[in-house]
Short mmCIF file of C-alpha atoms in Angstrom, two decimals:
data_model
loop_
_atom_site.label_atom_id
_atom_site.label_comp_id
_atom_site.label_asym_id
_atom_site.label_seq_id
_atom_site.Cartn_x
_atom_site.Cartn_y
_atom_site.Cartn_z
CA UNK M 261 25.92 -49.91 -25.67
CA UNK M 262 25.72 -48.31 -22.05
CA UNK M 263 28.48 -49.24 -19.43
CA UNK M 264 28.05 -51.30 -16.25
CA UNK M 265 28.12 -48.22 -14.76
CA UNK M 266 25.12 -46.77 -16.20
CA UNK M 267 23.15 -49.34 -16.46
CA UNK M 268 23.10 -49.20 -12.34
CA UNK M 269 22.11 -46.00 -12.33
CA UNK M 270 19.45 -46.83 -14.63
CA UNK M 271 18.59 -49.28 -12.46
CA UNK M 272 18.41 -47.24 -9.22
CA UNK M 273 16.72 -44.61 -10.30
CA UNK M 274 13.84 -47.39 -11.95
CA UNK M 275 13.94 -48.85 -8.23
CA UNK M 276 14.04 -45.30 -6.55
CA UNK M 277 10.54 -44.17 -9.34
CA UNK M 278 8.87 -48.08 -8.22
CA UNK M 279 9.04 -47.00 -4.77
CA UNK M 280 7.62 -44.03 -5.34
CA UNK M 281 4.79 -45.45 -6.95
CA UNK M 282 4.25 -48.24 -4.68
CA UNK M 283 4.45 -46.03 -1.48
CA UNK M 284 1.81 -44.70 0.27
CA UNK M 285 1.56 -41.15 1.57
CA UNK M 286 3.74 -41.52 4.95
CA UNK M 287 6.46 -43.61 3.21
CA UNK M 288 6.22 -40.76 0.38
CA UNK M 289 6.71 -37.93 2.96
CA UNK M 290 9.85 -39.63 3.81
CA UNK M 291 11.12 -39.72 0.35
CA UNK M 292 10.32 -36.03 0.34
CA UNK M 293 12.25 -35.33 3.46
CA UNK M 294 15.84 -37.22 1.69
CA UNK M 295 14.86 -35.40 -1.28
CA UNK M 296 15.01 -31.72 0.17
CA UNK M 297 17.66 -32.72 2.45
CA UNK M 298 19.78 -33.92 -0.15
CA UNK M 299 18.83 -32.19 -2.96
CA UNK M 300 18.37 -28.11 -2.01
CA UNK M 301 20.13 -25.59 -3.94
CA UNK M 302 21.29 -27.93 -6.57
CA UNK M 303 21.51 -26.50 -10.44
CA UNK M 304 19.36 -28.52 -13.32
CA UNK M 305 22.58 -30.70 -14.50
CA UNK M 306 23.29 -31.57 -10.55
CA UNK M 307 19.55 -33.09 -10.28
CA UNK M 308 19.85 -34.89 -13.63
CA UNK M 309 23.40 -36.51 -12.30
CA UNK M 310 21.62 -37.35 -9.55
CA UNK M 311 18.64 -39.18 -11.38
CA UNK M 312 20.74 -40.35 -13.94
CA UNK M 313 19.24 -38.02 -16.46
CA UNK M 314 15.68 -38.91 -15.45
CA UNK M 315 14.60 -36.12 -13.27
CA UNK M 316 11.73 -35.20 -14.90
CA UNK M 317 10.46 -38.59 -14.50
CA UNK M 318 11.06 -37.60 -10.93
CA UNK M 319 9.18 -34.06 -11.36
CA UNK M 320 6.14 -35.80 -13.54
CA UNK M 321 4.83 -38.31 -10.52
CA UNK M 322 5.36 -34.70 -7.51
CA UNK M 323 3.42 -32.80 -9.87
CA UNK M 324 0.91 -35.78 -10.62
CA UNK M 325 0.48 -36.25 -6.87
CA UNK M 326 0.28 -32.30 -6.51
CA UNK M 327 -2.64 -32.07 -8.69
CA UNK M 328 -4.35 -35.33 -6.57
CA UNK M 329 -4.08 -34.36 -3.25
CA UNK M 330 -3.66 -30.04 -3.35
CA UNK M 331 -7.00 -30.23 -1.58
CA UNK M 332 -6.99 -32.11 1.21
CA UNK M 333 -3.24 -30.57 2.49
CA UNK M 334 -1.98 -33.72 2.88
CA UNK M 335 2.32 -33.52 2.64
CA UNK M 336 1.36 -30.67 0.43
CA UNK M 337 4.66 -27.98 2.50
CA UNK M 338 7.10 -30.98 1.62
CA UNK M 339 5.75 -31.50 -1.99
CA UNK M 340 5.74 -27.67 -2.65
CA UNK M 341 9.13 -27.63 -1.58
CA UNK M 342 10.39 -30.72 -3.75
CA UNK M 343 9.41 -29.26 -7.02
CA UNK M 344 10.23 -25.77 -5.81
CA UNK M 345 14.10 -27.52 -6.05
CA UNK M 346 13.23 -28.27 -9.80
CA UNK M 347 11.88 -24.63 -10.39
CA UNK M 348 14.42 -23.10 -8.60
CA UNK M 349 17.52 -25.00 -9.88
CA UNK M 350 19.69 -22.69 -12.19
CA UNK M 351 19.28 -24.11 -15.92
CA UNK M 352 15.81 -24.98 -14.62
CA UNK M 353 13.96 -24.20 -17.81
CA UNK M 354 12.60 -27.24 -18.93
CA UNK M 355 11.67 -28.26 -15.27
CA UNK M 356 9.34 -24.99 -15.26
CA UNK M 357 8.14 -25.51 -19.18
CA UNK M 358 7.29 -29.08 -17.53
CA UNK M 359 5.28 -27.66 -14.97
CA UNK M 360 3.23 -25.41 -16.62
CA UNK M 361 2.47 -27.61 -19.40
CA UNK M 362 -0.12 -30.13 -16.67
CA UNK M 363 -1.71 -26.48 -15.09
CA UNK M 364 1.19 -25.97 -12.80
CA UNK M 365 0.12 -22.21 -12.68
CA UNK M 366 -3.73 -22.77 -12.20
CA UNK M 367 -2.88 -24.92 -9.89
CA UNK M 368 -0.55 -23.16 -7.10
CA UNK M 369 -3.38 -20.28 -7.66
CA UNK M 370 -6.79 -22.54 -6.39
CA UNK M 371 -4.13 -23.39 -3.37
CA UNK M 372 -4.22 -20.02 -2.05
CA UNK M 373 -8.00 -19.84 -1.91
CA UNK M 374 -9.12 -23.13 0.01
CA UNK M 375 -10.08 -22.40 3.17
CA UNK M 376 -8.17 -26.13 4.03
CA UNK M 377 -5.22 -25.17 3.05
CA UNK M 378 -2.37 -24.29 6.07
CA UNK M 379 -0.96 -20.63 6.11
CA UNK M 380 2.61 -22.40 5.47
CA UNK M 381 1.40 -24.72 2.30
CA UNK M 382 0.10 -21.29 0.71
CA UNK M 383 3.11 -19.38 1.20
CA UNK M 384 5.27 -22.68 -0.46
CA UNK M 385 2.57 -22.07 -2.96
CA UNK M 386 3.49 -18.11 -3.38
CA UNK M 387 7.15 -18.78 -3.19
CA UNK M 388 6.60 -21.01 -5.83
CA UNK M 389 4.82 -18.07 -7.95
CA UNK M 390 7.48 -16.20 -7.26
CA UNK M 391 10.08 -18.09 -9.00
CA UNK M 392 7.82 -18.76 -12.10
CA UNK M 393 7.20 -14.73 -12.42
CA UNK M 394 10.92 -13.91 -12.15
CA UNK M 395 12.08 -16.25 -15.03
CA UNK M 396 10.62 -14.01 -17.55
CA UNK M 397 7.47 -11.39 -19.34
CA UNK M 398 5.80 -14.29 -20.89
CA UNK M 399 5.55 -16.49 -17.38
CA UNK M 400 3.98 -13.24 -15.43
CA UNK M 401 1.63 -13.01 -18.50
CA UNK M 402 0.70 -16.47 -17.61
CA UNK M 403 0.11 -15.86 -14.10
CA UNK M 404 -1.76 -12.62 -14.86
CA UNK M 405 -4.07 -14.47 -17.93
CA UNK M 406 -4.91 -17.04 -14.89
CA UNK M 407 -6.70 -14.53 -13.06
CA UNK M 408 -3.52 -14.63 -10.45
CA UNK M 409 -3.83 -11.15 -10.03
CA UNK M 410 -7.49 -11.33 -8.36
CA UNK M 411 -6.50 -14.85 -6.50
CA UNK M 412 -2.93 -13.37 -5.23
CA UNK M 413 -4.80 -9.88 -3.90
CA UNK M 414 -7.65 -11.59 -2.38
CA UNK M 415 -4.79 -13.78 -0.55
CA UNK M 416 -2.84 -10.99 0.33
CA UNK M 417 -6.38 -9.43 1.50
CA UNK M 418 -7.21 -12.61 3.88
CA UNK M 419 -3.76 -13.64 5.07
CA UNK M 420 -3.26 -13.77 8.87
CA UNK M 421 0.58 -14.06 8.91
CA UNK M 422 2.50 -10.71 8.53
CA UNK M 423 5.57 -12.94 6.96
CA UNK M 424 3.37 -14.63 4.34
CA UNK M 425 1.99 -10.86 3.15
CA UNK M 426 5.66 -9.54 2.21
CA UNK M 427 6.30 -12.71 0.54
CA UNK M 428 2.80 -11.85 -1.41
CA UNK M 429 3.67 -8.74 -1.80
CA UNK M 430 7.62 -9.12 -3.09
CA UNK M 431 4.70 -11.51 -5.95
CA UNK M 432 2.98 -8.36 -6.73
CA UNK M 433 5.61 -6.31 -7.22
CA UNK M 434 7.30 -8.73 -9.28
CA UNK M 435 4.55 -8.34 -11.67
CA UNK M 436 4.20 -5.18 -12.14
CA UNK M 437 8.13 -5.08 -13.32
CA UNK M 438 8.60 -6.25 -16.77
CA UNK M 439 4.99 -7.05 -17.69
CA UNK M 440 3.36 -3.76 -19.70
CA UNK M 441 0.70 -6.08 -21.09
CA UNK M 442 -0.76 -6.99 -18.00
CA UNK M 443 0.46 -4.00 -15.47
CA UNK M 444 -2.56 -1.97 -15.12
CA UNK M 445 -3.98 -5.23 -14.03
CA UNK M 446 -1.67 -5.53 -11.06
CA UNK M 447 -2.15 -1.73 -10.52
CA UNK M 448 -5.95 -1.91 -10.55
CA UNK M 449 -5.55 -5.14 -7.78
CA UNK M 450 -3.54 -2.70 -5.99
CA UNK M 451 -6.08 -0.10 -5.48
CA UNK M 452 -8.63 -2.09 -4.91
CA UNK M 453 -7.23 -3.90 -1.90
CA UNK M 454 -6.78 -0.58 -0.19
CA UNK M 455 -10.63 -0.99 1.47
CA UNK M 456 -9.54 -4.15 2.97
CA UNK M 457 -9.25 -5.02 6.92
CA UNK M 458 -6.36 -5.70 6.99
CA UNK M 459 -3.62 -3.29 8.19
CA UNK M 460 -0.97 -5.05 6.90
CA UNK M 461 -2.33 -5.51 3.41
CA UNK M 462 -2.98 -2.13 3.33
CA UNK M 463 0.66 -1.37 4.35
CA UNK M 464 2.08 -3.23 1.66
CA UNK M 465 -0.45 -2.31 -0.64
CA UNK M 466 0.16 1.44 -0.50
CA UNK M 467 4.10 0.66 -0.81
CA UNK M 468 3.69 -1.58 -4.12
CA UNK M 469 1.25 1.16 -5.32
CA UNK M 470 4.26 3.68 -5.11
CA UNK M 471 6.02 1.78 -7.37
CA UNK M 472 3.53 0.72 -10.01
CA UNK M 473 2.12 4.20 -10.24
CA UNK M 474 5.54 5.45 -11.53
CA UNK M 475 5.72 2.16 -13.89
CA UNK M 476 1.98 2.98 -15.13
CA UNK M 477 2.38 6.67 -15.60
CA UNK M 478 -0.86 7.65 -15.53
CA UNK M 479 -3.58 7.55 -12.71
CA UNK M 480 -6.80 5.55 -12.00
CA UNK M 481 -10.15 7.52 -11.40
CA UNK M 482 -10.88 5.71 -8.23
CA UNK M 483 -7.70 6.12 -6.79
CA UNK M 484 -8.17 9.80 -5.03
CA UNK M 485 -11.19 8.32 -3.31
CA UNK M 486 -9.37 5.03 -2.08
CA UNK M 487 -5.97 6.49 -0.74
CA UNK M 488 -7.87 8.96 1.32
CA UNK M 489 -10.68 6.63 2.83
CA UNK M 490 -7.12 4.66 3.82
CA UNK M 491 -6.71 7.76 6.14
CA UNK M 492 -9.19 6.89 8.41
CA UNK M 493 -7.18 3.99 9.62
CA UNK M 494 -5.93 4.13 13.54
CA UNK M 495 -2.36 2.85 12.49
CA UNK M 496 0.11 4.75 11.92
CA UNK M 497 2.26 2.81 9.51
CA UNK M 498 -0.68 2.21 7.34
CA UNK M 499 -1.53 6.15 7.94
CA UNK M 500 2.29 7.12 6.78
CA UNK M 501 2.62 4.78 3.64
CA UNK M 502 -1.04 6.79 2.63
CA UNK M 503 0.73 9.57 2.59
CA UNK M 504 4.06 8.79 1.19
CA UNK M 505 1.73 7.97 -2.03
CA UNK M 506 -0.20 11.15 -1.99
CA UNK M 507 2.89 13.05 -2.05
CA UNK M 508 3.81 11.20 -5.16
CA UNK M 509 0.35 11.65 -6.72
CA UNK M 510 0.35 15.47 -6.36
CA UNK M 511 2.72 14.82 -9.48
CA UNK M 512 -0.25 13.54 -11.78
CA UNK M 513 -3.29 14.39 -13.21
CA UNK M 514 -5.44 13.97 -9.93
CA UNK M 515 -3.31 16.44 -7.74
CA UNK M 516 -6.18 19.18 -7.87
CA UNK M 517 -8.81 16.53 -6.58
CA UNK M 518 -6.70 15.24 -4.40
CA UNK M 519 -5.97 18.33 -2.72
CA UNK M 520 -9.57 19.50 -2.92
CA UNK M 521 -10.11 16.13 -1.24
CA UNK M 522 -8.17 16.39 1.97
CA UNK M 523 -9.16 20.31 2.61
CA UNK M 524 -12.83 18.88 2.43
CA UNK M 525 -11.69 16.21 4.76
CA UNK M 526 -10.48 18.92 7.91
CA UNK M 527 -14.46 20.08 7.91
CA UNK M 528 -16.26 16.30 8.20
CA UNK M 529 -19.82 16.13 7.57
CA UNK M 530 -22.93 16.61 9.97
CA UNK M 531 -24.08 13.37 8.35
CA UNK M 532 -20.92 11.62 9.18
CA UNK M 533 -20.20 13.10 13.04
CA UNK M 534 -23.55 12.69 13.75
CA UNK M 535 -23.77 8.83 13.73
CA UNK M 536 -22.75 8.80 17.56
CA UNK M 537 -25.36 10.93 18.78
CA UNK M 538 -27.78 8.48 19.92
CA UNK M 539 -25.33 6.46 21.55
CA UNK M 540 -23.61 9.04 23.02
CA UNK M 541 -26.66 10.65 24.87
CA UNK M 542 -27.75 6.68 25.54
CA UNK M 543 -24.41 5.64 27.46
CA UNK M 544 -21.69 8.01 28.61
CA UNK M 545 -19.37 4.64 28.04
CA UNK M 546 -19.59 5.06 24.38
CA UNK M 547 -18.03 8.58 25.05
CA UNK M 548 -14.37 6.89 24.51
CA UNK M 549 -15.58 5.68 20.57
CA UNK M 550 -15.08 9.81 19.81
CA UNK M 551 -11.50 9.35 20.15
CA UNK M 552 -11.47 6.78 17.48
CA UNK M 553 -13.90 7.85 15.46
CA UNK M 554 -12.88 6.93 12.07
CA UNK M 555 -14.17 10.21 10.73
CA UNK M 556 -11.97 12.37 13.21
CA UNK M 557 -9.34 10.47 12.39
CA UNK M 558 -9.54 11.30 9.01
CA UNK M 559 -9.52 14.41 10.10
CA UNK M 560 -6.09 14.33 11.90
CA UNK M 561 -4.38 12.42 8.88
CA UNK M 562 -5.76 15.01 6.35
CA UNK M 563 -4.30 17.91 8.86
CA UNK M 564 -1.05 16.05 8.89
CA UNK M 565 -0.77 15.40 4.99
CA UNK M 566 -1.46 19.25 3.80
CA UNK M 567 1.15 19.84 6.33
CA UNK M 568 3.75 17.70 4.98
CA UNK M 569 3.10 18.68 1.12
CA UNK M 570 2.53 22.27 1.73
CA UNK M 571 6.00 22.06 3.46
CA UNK M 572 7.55 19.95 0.18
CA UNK M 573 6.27 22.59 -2.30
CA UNK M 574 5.56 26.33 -1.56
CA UNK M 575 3.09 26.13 -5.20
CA UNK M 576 1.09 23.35 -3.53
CA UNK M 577 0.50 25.46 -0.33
CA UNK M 578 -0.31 28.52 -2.58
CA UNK M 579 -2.70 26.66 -4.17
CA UNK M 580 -4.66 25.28 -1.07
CA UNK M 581 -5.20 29.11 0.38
CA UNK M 582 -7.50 29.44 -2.63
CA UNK M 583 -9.62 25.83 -1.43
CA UNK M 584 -9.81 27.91 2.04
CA UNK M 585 -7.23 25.93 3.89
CA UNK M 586 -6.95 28.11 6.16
CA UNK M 587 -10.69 28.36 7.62
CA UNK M 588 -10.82 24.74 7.51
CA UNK M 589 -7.65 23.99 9.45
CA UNK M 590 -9.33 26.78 11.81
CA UNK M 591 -11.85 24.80 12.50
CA UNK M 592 -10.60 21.84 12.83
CA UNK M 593 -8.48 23.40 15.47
CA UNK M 594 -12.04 23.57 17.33
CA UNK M 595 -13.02 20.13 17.30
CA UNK M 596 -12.71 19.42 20.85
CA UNK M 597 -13.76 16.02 20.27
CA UNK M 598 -10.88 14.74 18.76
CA UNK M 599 -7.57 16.49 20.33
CA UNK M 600 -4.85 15.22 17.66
CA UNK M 601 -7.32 16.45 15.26
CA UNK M 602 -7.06 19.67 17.22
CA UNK M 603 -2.89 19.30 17.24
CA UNK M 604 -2.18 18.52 13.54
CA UNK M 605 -4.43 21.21 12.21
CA UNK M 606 -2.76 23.99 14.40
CA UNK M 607 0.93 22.45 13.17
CA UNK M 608 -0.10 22.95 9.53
CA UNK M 609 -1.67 26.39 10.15
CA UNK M 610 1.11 27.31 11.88
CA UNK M 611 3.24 26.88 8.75
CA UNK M 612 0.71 29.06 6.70
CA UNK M 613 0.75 31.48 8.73
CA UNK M 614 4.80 32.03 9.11
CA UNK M 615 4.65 31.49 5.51
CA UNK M 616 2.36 33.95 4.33
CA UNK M 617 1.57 37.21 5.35
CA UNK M 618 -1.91 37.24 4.03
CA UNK M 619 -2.96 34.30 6.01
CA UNK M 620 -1.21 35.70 9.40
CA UNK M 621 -2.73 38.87 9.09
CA UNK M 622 -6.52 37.18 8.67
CA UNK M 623 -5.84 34.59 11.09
CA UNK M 624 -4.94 37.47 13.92
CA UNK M 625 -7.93 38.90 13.39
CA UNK M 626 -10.12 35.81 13.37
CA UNK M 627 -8.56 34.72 16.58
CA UNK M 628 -7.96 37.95 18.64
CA UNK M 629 -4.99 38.88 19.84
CA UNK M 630 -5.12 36.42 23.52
CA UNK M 631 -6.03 33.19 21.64
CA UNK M 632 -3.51 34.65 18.65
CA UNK M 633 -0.60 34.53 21.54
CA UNK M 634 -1.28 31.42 22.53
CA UNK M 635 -1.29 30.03 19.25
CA UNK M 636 2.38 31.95 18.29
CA UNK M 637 3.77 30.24 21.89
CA UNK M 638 2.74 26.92 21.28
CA UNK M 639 1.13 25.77 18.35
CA UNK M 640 1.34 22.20 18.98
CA UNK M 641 0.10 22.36 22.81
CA UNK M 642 -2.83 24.63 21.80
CA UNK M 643 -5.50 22.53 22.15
CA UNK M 644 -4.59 21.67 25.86
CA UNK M 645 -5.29 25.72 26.68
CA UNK M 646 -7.85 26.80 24.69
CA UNK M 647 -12.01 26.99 26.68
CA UNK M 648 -14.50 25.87 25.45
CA UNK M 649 -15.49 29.42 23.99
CA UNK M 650 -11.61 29.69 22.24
CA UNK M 651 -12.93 26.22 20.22
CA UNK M 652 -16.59 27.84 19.10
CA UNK M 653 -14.48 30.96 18.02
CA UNK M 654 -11.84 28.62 16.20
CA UNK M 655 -15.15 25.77 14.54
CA UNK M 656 -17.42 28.79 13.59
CA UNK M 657 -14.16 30.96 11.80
CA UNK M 658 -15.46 32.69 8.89
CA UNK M 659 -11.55 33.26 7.50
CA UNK M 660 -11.84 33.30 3.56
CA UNK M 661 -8.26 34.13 2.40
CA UNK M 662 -8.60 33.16 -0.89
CA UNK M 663 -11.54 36.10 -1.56
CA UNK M 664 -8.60 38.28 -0.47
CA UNK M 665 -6.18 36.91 -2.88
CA UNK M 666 -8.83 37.49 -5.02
CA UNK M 667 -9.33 41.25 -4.69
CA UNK M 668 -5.77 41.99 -4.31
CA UNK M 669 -5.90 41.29 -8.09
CA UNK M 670 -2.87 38.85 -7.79
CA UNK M 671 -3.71 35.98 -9.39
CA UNK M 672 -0.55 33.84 -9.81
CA UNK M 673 -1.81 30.85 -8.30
CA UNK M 674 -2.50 28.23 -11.36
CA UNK M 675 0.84 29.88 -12.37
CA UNK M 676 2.64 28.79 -9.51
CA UNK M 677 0.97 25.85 -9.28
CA UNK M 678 2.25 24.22 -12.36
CA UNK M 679 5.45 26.12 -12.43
CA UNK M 680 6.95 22.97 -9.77
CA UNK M 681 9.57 23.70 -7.15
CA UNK M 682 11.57 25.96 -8.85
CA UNK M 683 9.41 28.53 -8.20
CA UNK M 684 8.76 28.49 -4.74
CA UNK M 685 11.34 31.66 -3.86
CA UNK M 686 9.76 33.39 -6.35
CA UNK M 687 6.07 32.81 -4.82
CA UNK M 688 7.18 33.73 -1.35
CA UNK M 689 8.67 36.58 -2.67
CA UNK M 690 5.22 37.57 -4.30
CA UNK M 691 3.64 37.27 -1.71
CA UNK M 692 5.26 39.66 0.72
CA UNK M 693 5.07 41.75 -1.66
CA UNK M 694 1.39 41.72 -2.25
CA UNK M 695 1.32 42.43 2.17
CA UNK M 696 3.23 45.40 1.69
CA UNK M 697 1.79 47.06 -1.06
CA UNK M 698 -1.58 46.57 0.85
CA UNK M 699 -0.46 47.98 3.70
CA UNK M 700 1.33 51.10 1.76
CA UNK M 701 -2.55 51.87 0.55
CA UNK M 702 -3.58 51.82 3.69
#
């Protein structure tokens, strides 16, 4: 037989559920404010003390009314929020096993594409994600066999608020911990938001990519193609996080088109540079779009990244002198169109050439010993000196060091290629070598 004392809790939470049930929606947002005033942070036995052991009864009518009105927006922050006390609650289990059991999932997922639907409700609703993917494999499975990783990527694709994207994002890479059934899935989503328009998605895209590459292991075809399209961006953030993951990818199996890709990139196509033409000979305005031309910054990007990974590994920079580099960071030198194009090329080259005798000894040549000294002073303020005929000679080099490396009869390069770092004094020690025995013939 209960006490006196239960029986009025019984009997205030019965009165507390009738008024739920008999209240309309501004009486109900009320309710919800007391209840996430009162109730935030508290563990699973708390709420049950409070509700007299009939919180769930509590949970069943939010996510009743969730599942009514997720549509229309109305109270839908407040609502989030209440059951996002029952998720998050320590002990919380059968809350969440609650939840999921009426489409809890499903549901939190059709939130984040209506068009309706504030900013702030759909990060509540991501939040709420969130909680259900860290409690365990077999809830990210869920989310992932809900097509959650398509919803949550076109989100993160379409978002306008900066704040709402990390909280997408700290989602995403929530699910590619932990879940090897479904992480290629989330990798896959990854890649293919890199495309999108938006610089921030593409930010945090590139930085979860970094992390489920190393979880997946091995590489995606299409990748190669996507992370260096990202380079045509104009910000820089977006421009460095590209780059962060190509230097991790030179580690897999696509290193060699990868590297193949960005030498290709210093020498852009007459298809692609030619697109302005018309305009530009139509209005001498449109002469500004050159600077941004997404091609030429491509360009600059692809300069700057064979820079920083023939810098990281001596075997990698080796390698690129036999994709001709060096004649294609030449001419890129002379595209007087772009001018950090111009800058970023002659860093890199100037590397190469301190680096390797070879290269120093066919770039003097192609140059001629003025536009050589100017180079050696100043490689980064180059482009600000050179005439117009310095630029021709630079674009129309004809430097092929890798035909020399060739007829040397030194062929160490797929050698020191997949030797790794280990080898690199070795390599610059060969390849001094190979200058001075060519000049002892002569």
């Amino acid at each position: 037989m209960t006490s006196i004392k239960e029986q009025a809790a019984i009997s205030r939470l019965l009165s507390f559920l009738q008024d739920w049930d008999n209240a309309g929606k501004v009486a109900r947002s009320h309710i919800l404010n007391t209840f996430i005033e009162t109730n935030q942070g508290k563990t699973a036995p708390e709420l049950e003390q409070e509700f007299s052991q009939g919180a769930s009864l509590f949970l069943v009518r939010l996510t009743t009314w969730l599942r009514l009105i997720y549509m229309t927006g109305s109270c839908l922050d407040k609502l989030l929020k209440s059951i996002g006390i029952f998720l998050s609650a320590v002990n919380s289990n059968r809350y969440l096993i609650e939840f999921l059991e009426v489409g809890g999932v499903l549901t939190l997922l059709e939130i984040l594409g209506l068009e309706k639907i504030k900013e702030e409700d759909k990060k509540e609703s991501i939040r709420l994600l969130q909680v259900i993917a860290n409690s365990g494999r077999k809830y990210k499975e869920l989310i992932c066999e809900s097509y959650g990783v398509r919803s949550i990527a076109e989100f993160l694709a379409k978002s306008k608020s900066e704040e709402t994207q990390e909280e997408v994002q700290i989602l995403l890479d929530s699910l590619v911990h932990g879940n090897p059934k479904y992480q290629n899935q989330v990798y896959k989503g990854l890649i293919a938001l890199l495309p999108c328009a938006s610089p921030k998605a593409q930010q945090l895209s590139l930085q979860t990519l970094r992390t489920a590459q190393s979880i997946v292991g091995t590489t995606h075809p299409s990748i190669v193609d996507c992370v260096l399209k990202v380079l045509r961006t104009m910000h820089l953030e977006v421009q460095y996080e590209a780059i962060e993951l190509i230097k991790d990818l030179v580690n897999y199996d696509v290193c060699q088109a990868l590297l193949k890709g960005l030498v290709a990139l210093l020498i852009p196509s007459v298809k692609e540079t030619s697109k302005l033409q018309p305009k530009i000979l139509n209005d001498s305005a449109v002469l500004q779009l050159t600077a941004n031309l997404p091609v030429f910054l491509q360009q600059a990007a692809a300069a700057k990244a064979i820079g920083v990974l023939a810098r990281s590994n001596t075997s990698i920079a080796e390698e690129m002198l036999h994709l001709r580099v060096v004649h294609s960071l030449m001419a890129a030198m002379g595209n007087t169109d772009h001018s950090n194009s111009q800058r970023q090329a002659s860093l890199t080259l100037e590397y190469f050439v301190q680096m390797f005798p070879v290269v120093e000894e066919h770039v003097r040549r192609s140059m001629g010993e003025e536009l050589y000294e100017l180079f050696l002073s100043n490689a980064e303020d180059l482009y600000m000196k050179i005439d117009s005929i310095q630029a021709d000679i630079l674009a129309a080099n004809k430097v092929n060091v890798s035909k020399a490396l060739s007829i040397s009869g030194v062929s160490y390069s797929n050698m020191s290629f997949y030797l790794g770092p280990w080898g690199e004094d070795q390599l610059a020690y060969t390849t001094n070598f190979q200058k001075e025995g060519s000049e002892g013939k002569e």
